[in-house]
């Protein structure tokens, strides 16, 4: 079994920054892929930033140039640095980790951008 835990959400003003962290633990030989999704009220969950198998990175167009994903393989961790936050970035942010062809989701962390 694999556990995924996110942290770092909170309330921030427009233009501010936050850094999200995601830690995966448990029965992990190697992580196939990992990254971040988000879900705003009344909307579908969407990809934000993601490390694909092979190391390629995908960003949503709406966050390119503002968000940066990074990872620490030795610690099974992935981070999301979010700069120049906008009102529309408000959502619950979820970490997804792929291990042995199975998806594992965290419980989510709330990010609220408000003045």
Coordinates of C-alpha atoms in Angstrom, one line a residue:
X1 CA 0.0 0.0 0.0
X2 CA 1.1 3.5 -0.7
X3 CA 0.2 6.6 1.3
X4 CA 0.2 10.1 -0.3
X5 CA 0.1 13.2 1.9
X6 CA 0.0 16.8 0.7
X7 CA 0.8 19.9 2.7
X8 CA 1.5 23.6 2.3
X9 CA -1.9 25.0 1.3
X10 CA -3.4 28.1 2.8
X11 CA -4.8 31.5 2.2
X12 CA -2.8 34.0 0.1
X13 CA -3.5 37.3 -1.6
X14 CA -3.4 37.7 -5.4
X15 CA 0.2 37.9 -6.6
X16 CA 1.4 35.9 -3.7
X17 CA 3.2 32.6 -3.5
X18 CA 2.8 29.2 -1.9
X19 CA 4.8 26.0 -2.0
X20 CA 3.0 22.7 -1.9
X21 CA 4.7 19.4 -0.9
X22 CA 3.7 15.8 -1.4
X23 CA 5.2 12.9 0.3
X24 CA 4.7 9.3 -0.8
X25 CA 5.4 6.4 1.5
X26 CA 4.8 2.7 1.9
X27 CA 5.4 -0.2 -0.5
X28 CA 7.3 1.8 -3.2
X29 CA 10.0 0.2 -5.3
X30 CA 9.9 3.0 -7.8
X31 CA 7.5 5.8 -8.7
X32 CA 6.3 5.7 -12.3
X33 CA 4.9 9.2 -12.4
X34 CA 3.8 11.9 -9.9
X35 CA 2.4 15.4 -10.0
X36 CA -0.5 17.7 -9.2
X37 CA -4.1 18.1 -10.0
X38 CA -6.6 20.6 -8.7
X39 CA -10.4 20.9 -8.4
X40 CA -12.2 24.1 -8.0
X41 CA -15.8 24.3 -6.7
X42 CA -18.2 23.1 -9.4
X43 CA -15.5 22.2 -11.8
X44 CA -13.8 19.0 -12.9
X45 CA -10.4 17.9 -11.5
X46 CA -7.7 19.2 -13.9
X47 CA -4.0 18.6 -14.4
X48 CA -1.7 21.3 -13.1
X49 CA 1.8 20.0 -13.4
X50 CA 3.1 16.5 -13.8
X51 CA 6.2 14.4 -14.2
X52 CA 5.4 11.7 -16.8
X53 CA 7.2 8.4 -17.1
X54 CA 10.6 9.1 -18.6
X55 CA 10.8 12.5 -16.9
X56 CA 8.9 14.7 -19.2
X57 CA 7.0 17.5 -17.5
X58 CA 3.5 18.7 -18.4
X59 CA 2.0 22.0 -17.3
X60 CA -1.5 23.3 -17.7
X61 CA -1.4 26.4 -20.0
X62 CA -3.0 28.4 -17.3
X63 CA 0.0 28.0 -14.9
X64 CA 2.9 28.0 -17.3
X65 CA 5.5 30.6 -16.3
X66 CA 4.0 30.9 -12.8
X67 CA 4.2 27.4 -11.3
X68 CA 7.2 25.1 -11.1
X69 CA 7.1 21.4 -10.3
X70 CA 10.1 19.7 -8.8
X71 CA 10.9 16.4 -7.1
X72 CA 13.3 14.7 -4.7
X73 CA 13.5 11.1 -5.9
X74 CA 15.4 9.8 -2.8
X75 CA 12.6 11.1 -0.6
X76 CA 9.7 10.2 -2.9
X77 CA 8.6 13.8 -2.7
X78 CA 7.2 16.2 -5.3
X79 CA 6.8 20.0 -4.8
X80 CA 4.8 22.7 -6.5
X81 CA 6.1 26.2 -6.3
X82 CA 3.2 28.6 -7.1
X83 CA 4.0 32.2 -7.8
X84 CA 1.9 35.1 -9.0
X85 CA -1.2 33.4 -7.7
X86 CA -4.5 34.5 -9.2
X87 CA -8.1 34.3 -7.9
X88 CA -8.8 31.5 -10.3
X89 CA -6.0 29.3 -8.8
X90 CA -8.3 28.8 -5.8
X91 CA -8.9 25.0 -5.5
X92 CA -8.2 21.9 -3.7
X93 CA -4.8 20.6 -4.9
X94 CA -4.3 16.9 -5.1
X95 CA -1.1 14.9 -5.5
X96 CA -1.2 11.8 -7.7
X97 CA 1.5 9.1 -7.5
X98 CA 1.7 6.2 -9.9
X99 CA 3.3 3.0 -8.5
X100 CA 3.2 -0.4 -10.2
X101 CA 0.4 0.6 -12.6
X102 CA -1.8 1.9 -9.8
X103 CA -2.8 5.5 -9.0
X104 CA -2.6 6.8 -5.5
X105 CA -4.2 10.1 -4.5
X106 CA -3.7 12.3 -1.5
X107 CA -6.5 13.8 0.5
X108 CA -5.9 17.2 -1.0
X109 CA -4.8 20.6 0.4
X110 CA -6.9 23.8 0.0
X111 CA -5.4 26.8 -1.7
X112 CA -7.4 30.0 -1.5
X113 CA -6.4 33.1 -3.3
X114 CA -8.4 36.1 -2.0
X115 CA -7.9 39.8 -1.3

